[in-house]
Amino acid sequence: MRERLTDTLYGLGWATVKKLPEPVATGLGRRIADTVWKRRGKSVLRLESNLARVVPDASPQRLAELSRAGMRSYMRYWMESFRLPAWSKDRMKTGFAPRDLHHLTDGLAAGRGVVLALPHMGNYDLAGAWVTTKLETPFTTVAERLKPETLYDRFVAYRESLGMEVLPHTGGAAFGTLARRLRAGGLVCLVADRDLSASGVEVKFFGEAARMPAGPAMLAQQTGALLLPVTLWYDGSPVMQGRVHPPIDVPETGTRAEKTSVMTQALADAFATGIAEHPEDWHMLQRLWLADLEERRA
């Protein structure tokens, strides 16, 4: 029953919100965010706990301000996502303004595959829609299977409508397809700041141990693709901002596991730089650091 209700609510969002005028949708998202924030539920408290690591010298008042701004940013992501299928191509092309884009375009022009790795910041669906419309470049991504299955199907259909190839994140089967796309000079985009699996790589993230997926680094090693971190944020305007960080090189020496560890740490460091600059746009409402995960298990 709960799964059916969740699917129904998402369906209503896509069916209803995309029909609203943009100022109305923006105002609705802000009101929902403020209501959720005032209730001080588990997600809000977890967001504040995570932000306390990002801004360790923040006062309780400052953390509360950041979490409120974070919830508003998170709801902006959802309002935009519900409306994206109804946006014109011109609106998508002008909705994102990335900096240092040459790292991506030069890599693609050289015929190398490129892996873009992102944290849960801003709106990566909008960034993806910009890539497929403004750059006219298709790409492949991976989606975690959700319950109910109908909800997963909604997300896949939504992202495919924006021009993305979406692979299911099950049993490692996606890795081979991603590698083939990269060897053909294609583009792969992966959200890569949280991995709770046994294969996750341990990194230092804001001074504490966390795990992040090994996939981006392993794909770059095996295919010769360029690995580029990307961070996203909002600046109060209708246009999302972003930065393509410099490439993460494959170390010249070491085992495959050692190289993967070094590259994943470099990825975590790039994410940390972007998140520290725009903490309110990091939508991490779940446990991330190993200490928090151990506390939950205990």
Short mmCIF file of C-alpha atoms in Angstrom, two decimals:
data_model
loop_
_atom_site.label_atom_id
_atom_site.label_comp_id
_atom_site.label_asym_id
_atom_site.label_seq_id
_atom_site.Cartn_x
_atom_site.Cartn_y
_atom_site.Cartn_z
CA MET A 1 0.00 0.00 0.00
CA ARG A 2 2.80 2.40 0.92
CA GLU A 3 4.62 1.70 -2.36
CA ARG A 4 1.46 2.31 -4.38
CA LEU A 5 0.89 5.57 -2.52
CA THR A 6 4.46 6.69 -3.24
CA ASP A 7 4.06 5.91 -6.94
CA THR A 8 0.73 7.75 -7.05
CA LEU A 9 2.22 10.86 -5.42
CA TYR A 10 5.12 10.97 -7.87
CA GLY A 11 2.67 10.47 -10.73
CA LEU A 12 0.60 13.41 -9.51
CA GLY A 13 3.72 15.53 -9.28
CA TRP A 14 4.71 14.88 -12.89
CA ALA A 15 1.15 15.28 -14.12
CA THR A 16 0.27 18.43 -12.14
CA VAL A 17 3.38 20.47 -11.37
CA LYS A 18 4.57 20.58 -14.99
CA LYS A 19 1.33 22.37 -15.90
CA LEU A 20 1.83 25.15 -13.36
CA PRO A 21 3.31 28.53 -14.34
CA GLU A 22 6.95 28.63 -13.28
CA PRO A 23 6.51 31.29 -10.54
CA VAL A 24 3.65 29.26 -9.04
CA ALA A 25 5.70 26.05 -9.06
CA THR A 26 8.65 27.89 -7.49
CA GLY A 27 6.46 29.30 -4.72
CA LEU A 28 4.84 25.93 -4.10
CA GLY A 29 8.21 24.24 -3.77
CA ARG A 30 9.40 26.84 -1.27
CA ARG A 31 6.26 26.48 0.86
CA ILE A 32 6.58 22.69 0.92
CA ALA A 33 10.26 22.96 1.84
CA ASP A 34 9.56 25.38 4.70
CA THR A 35 6.75 23.18 6.04
CA VAL A 36 8.96 20.07 6.02
CA TRP A 37 11.83 22.00 7.61
CA LYS A 38 9.65 23.32 10.45
CA ARG A 39 8.51 19.78 11.33
CA ARG A 40 12.14 18.81 12.07
CA GLY A 41 11.73 15.25 10.84
CA LYS A 42 14.49 12.66 10.39
CA SER A 43 15.53 13.90 6.96
CA VAL A 44 15.98 17.49 8.14
CA LEU A 45 17.93 16.39 11.23
CA ARG A 46 20.12 14.13 9.10
CA LEU A 47 20.78 16.99 6.67
CA GLU A 48 21.87 19.21 9.57
CA SER A 49 24.09 16.46 10.94
CA ASN A 50 25.77 16.09 7.55
CA LEU A 51 26.15 19.85 7.17
CA ALA A 52 27.81 20.01 10.59
CA ARG A 53 30.72 18.06 9.06
CA VAL A 54 30.87 20.37 6.05
CA VAL A 55 30.76 23.56 8.16
CA PRO A 56 32.29 22.42 11.47
CA ASP A 57 32.45 25.90 13.01
CA ALA A 58 28.79 26.71 12.28
CA SER A 59 26.59 27.68 15.22
CA PRO A 60 23.25 25.90 15.76
CA GLN A 61 21.52 28.93 14.27
CA ARG A 62 23.77 28.82 11.20
CA LEU A 63 23.14 25.08 10.76
CA ALA A 64 19.39 25.69 10.96
CA GLU A 65 19.68 28.40 8.30
CA LEU A 66 21.71 26.09 6.08
CA SER A 67 19.26 23.21 6.47
CA ARG A 68 16.34 25.47 5.62
CA ALA A 69 18.15 26.71 2.51
CA GLY A 70 19.05 23.09 1.78
CA MET A 71 15.43 21.96 1.87
CA ARG A 72 14.47 24.83 -0.43
CA SER A 73 17.22 23.82 -2.83
CA TYR A 74 16.09 20.19 -2.66
CA MET A 75 12.48 21.12 -3.44
CA ARG A 76 13.65 23.32 -6.30
CA TYR A 77 15.28 20.19 -7.71
CA TRP A 78 11.94 18.34 -7.54
CA MET A 79 9.86 21.21 -8.94
CA GLU A 80 12.29 21.56 -11.86
CA SER A 81 12.38 17.81 -12.42
CA PHE A 82 8.60 17.54 -12.53
CA ARG A 83 8.52 20.38 -15.06
CA LEU A 84 11.51 19.46 -17.24
CA PRO A 85 9.53 17.23 -19.67
CA ALA A 86 7.39 20.28 -20.50
CA TRP A 87 10.34 22.66 -21.01
CA SER A 88 11.21 23.72 -24.53
CA LYS A 89 14.67 22.94 -25.86
CA ASP A 90 15.51 26.64 -25.71
CA ARG A 91 14.57 26.72 -22.02
CA MET A 92 16.81 23.72 -21.35
CA LYS A 93 19.69 25.29 -23.25
CA THR A 94 19.53 28.46 -21.16
CA GLY A 95 18.78 26.80 -17.82
CA PHE A 96 22.37 25.81 -16.99
CA ALA A 97 25.65 27.75 -17.13
CA PRO A 98 28.67 25.49 -16.47
CA ARG A 99 32.17 26.88 -16.02
CA ASP A 100 35.38 25.32 -17.37
CA LEU A 101 33.37 23.36 -19.92
CA HIS A 102 36.49 22.96 -22.07
CA HIS A 103 37.55 19.98 -19.95
CA LEU A 104 34.51 18.12 -21.29
CA THR A 105 34.38 19.41 -24.85
CA ASP A 106 38.13 18.95 -25.41
CA GLY A 107 37.92 15.36 -24.18
CA LEU A 108 35.00 14.55 -26.45
CA ALA A 109 36.62 16.30 -29.43
CA ALA A 110 39.76 14.19 -28.93
CA GLY A 111 37.68 11.05 -29.34
CA ARG A 112 38.21 9.95 -25.76
CA GLY A 113 35.37 8.65 -23.71
CA VAL A 114 34.48 10.89 -20.77
CA VAL A 115 33.11 9.99 -17.34
CA LEU A 116 31.36 12.84 -15.53
CA ALA A 117 31.04 12.11 -11.81
CA LEU A 118 28.71 14.24 -9.68
CA PRO A 119 27.60 14.46 -6.05
CA HIS A 120 23.97 14.94 -5.04
CA MET A 121 24.09 18.68 -5.77
CA GLY A 122 21.76 21.00 -7.62
CA ASN A 123 19.82 19.26 -10.38
CA TYR A 124 21.83 16.70 -12.33
CA ASP A 125 18.77 15.90 -14.48
CA LEU A 126 18.74 19.50 -15.71
CA ALA A 127 22.49 19.32 -16.34
CA GLY A 128 21.90 16.13 -18.33
CA ALA A 129 19.11 17.72 -20.36
CA TRP A 130 21.45 20.62 -21.12
CA VAL A 131 24.12 18.21 -22.38
CA THR A 132 21.69 16.45 -24.72
CA THR A 133 20.19 19.71 -26.07
CA LYS A 134 22.87 22.43 -25.92
CA LEU A 135 25.83 20.14 -26.65
CA GLU A 136 23.71 17.70 -28.67
CA THR A 137 25.62 14.88 -27.00
CA PRO A 138 23.83 11.71 -25.86
CA PHE A 139 25.11 9.96 -22.75
CA THR A 140 24.57 6.88 -20.64
CA THR A 141 23.79 6.79 -16.94
CA VAL A 142 22.75 4.28 -14.28
CA ALA A 143 19.61 4.34 -12.12
CA GLU A 144 19.10 2.50 -8.86
CA ARG A 145 16.10 0.19 -8.92
CA LEU A 146 13.31 1.67 -6.82
CA LYS A 147 10.25 0.15 -5.23
CA PRO A 148 7.62 -0.15 -6.47
CA GLU A 149 8.82 -1.19 -9.92
CA THR A 150 6.33 1.22 -11.47
CA LEU A 151 8.15 4.13 -9.78
CA TYR A 152 11.47 2.96 -11.22
CA ASP A 153 9.81 2.77 -14.64
CA ARG A 154 8.60 6.37 -14.22
CA PHE A 155 12.12 7.60 -13.51
CA VAL A 156 13.58 5.68 -16.45
CA ALA A 157 10.91 6.96 -18.85
CA TYR A 158 11.40 10.50 -17.55
CA ARG A 159 15.17 10.46 -18.05
CA GLU A 160 14.91 8.75 -21.42
CA SER A 161 12.48 11.49 -22.50
CA LEU A 162 15.33 13.95 -21.83
CA GLY A 163 17.65 12.04 -24.18
CA MET A 164 19.53 9.83 -21.72
CA GLU A 165 20.28 6.12 -21.99
CA VAL A 166 19.44 4.63 -18.58
CA LEU A 167 20.83 1.31 -17.35
CA PRO A 168 19.62 -0.52 -14.23
CA HIS A 169 22.07 -0.68 -11.34
CA THR A 170 21.83 -4.43 -10.77
CA GLY A 171 24.47 -7.09 -10.37
CA GLY A 172 27.26 -5.12 -12.04
CA ALA A 173 25.80 -5.82 -15.49
CA ALA A 174 25.82 -2.11 -16.32
CA PHE A 175 29.61 -1.86 -16.06
CA GLY A 176 30.29 -3.70 -19.32
CA THR A 177 27.84 -1.53 -21.25
CA LEU A 178 29.32 1.65 -19.78
CA ALA A 179 32.81 0.48 -20.75
CA ARG A 180 31.70 -0.18 -24.34
CA ARG A 181 30.15 3.29 -24.59
CA LEU A 182 33.39 4.87 -23.35
CA ARG A 183 35.65 2.87 -25.67
CA ALA A 184 33.49 4.16 -28.54
CA GLY A 185 34.24 7.74 -27.42
CA GLY A 186 30.92 8.21 -25.63
CA LEU A 187 29.89 10.06 -22.50
CA VAL A 188 28.90 8.49 -19.18
CA CYS A 189 27.43 10.43 -16.24
CA LEU A 190 27.34 8.94 -12.73
CA VAL A 191 26.23 10.22 -9.31
CA ALA A 192 29.15 9.14 -7.14
CA ASP A 193 29.20 10.56 -3.62
CA ARG A 194 27.54 7.70 -1.71
CA ASP A 195 28.10 3.95 -1.80
CA LEU A 196 26.88 1.64 0.92
CA SER A 197 27.91 -1.58 -0.83
CA ALA A 198 30.80 -3.82 0.13
CA SER A 199 32.66 -2.71 -3.01
CA GLY A 200 32.71 0.96 -2.04
CA VAL A 201 36.11 2.65 -1.68
CA GLU A 202 36.89 4.17 1.70
CA VAL A 203 37.87 7.84 1.48
CA LYS A 204 38.46 10.76 3.80
CA PHE A 205 35.60 13.18 3.30
CA PHE A 206 35.63 16.37 5.34
CA GLY A 207 38.07 14.68 7.68
CA GLU A 208 36.07 11.50 8.35
CA ALA A 209 35.82 8.08 6.74
CA ALA A 210 33.10 7.50 4.13
CA ARG A 211 32.64 5.17 1.15
CA MET A 212 32.24 6.19 -2.45
CA PRO A 213 31.69 4.03 -5.54
CA ALA A 214 34.70 2.56 -7.33
CA GLY A 215 32.96 2.61 -10.73
CA PRO A 216 34.12 6.01 -12.09
CA ALA A 217 37.80 5.33 -11.34
CA MET A 218 37.66 1.74 -12.63
CA LEU A 219 35.96 2.79 -15.86
CA ALA A 220 38.62 5.45 -16.48
CA GLN A 221 41.41 2.91 -15.87
CA GLN A 222 39.98 0.18 -18.06
CA THR A 223 38.89 2.32 -21.01
CA GLY A 224 41.31 5.25 -21.04
CA ALA A 225 38.38 7.63 -20.58
CA LEU A 226 38.76 11.04 -19.01
CA LEU A 227 37.40 11.25 -15.43
CA LEU A 228 35.92 14.68 -14.66
CA PRO A 229 34.28 15.71 -11.37
CA VAL A 230 31.34 18.12 -11.71
CA THR A 231 29.66 20.21 -9.01
CA LEU A 232 26.36 22.09 -9.33
CA TRP A 233 24.68 24.87 -7.39
CA TYR A 234 22.00 27.56 -7.48
CA ASP A 235 22.72 31.30 -7.18
CA GLY A 236 19.21 32.69 -6.69
CA SER A 237 18.60 33.13 -10.42
CA PRO A 238 16.54 30.83 -12.68
CA VAL A 239 19.81 29.50 -14.14
CA MET A 240 21.67 26.68 -12.40
CA GLN A 241 25.43 27.10 -12.10
CA GLY A 242 28.10 24.43 -12.36
CA ARG A 243 31.79 23.69 -12.70
CA VAL A 244 33.65 20.98 -14.57
CA HIS A 245 36.73 20.29 -12.45
CA PRO A 246 40.13 19.34 -13.95
CA PRO A 247 40.63 15.69 -14.95
CA ILE A 248 41.65 13.07 -12.42
CA ASP A 249 44.63 11.22 -13.86
CA VAL A 250 45.27 7.50 -13.53
CA PRO A 251 48.37 6.98 -11.33
CA GLU A 252 51.38 5.62 -13.18
CA THR A 253 52.21 3.04 -10.53
CA GLY A 254 50.33 0.75 -8.14
CA THR A 255 47.88 -2.10 -8.35
CA ARG A 256 44.42 -1.62 -9.82
CA ALA A 257 42.96 -1.37 -6.31
CA GLU A 258 45.59 1.18 -5.26
CA LYS A 259 44.98 3.29 -8.33
CA THR A 260 41.22 3.13 -7.75
CA SER A 261 41.70 4.25 -4.16
CA VAL A 262 43.86 7.23 -5.13
CA MET A 263 41.49 8.34 -7.89
CA THR A 264 38.37 7.97 -5.75
CA GLN A 265 40.01 10.05 -3.01
CA ALA A 266 40.78 12.74 -5.58
CA LEU A 267 37.14 12.62 -6.66
CA ALA A 268 36.02 13.00 -3.03
CA ASP A 269 38.35 15.99 -2.64
CA ALA A 270 36.87 17.69 -5.71
CA PHE A 271 33.35 17.05 -4.42
CA ALA A 272 34.34 18.46 -1.02
CA THR A 273 35.63 21.66 -2.65
CA GLY A 274 32.32 22.26 -4.44
CA ILE A 275 30.18 21.27 -1.46
CA ALA A 276 32.12 23.51 0.94
CA GLU A 277 31.52 26.45 -1.40
CA HIS A 278 27.78 25.74 -1.71
CA PRO A 279 26.73 23.53 1.24
CA GLU A 280 23.05 24.43 0.95
CA ASP A 281 22.89 22.79 -2.49
CA TRP A 282 24.18 19.40 -1.35
CA HIS A 283 21.08 17.23 -1.01
CA MET A 284 22.43 14.54 1.30
CA LEU A 285 19.48 13.61 3.51
CA GLN A 286 20.80 10.13 4.32
CA ARG A 287 23.63 8.70 6.42
CA LEU A 288 26.93 8.89 4.60
CA TRP A 289 29.88 8.70 7.00
CA LEU A 290 30.90 5.30 8.33
CA ALA A 291 30.55 6.47 11.93
CA ASP A 292 26.86 7.21 11.34
CA LEU A 293 26.32 3.87 9.61
CA GLU A 294 27.97 2.01 12.49
CA GLU A 295 25.78 3.93 14.94
CA ARG A 296 22.65 2.83 13.07
CA ARG A 297 23.74 -0.80 13.04
CA ALA A 298 24.52 -0.64 16.77
#
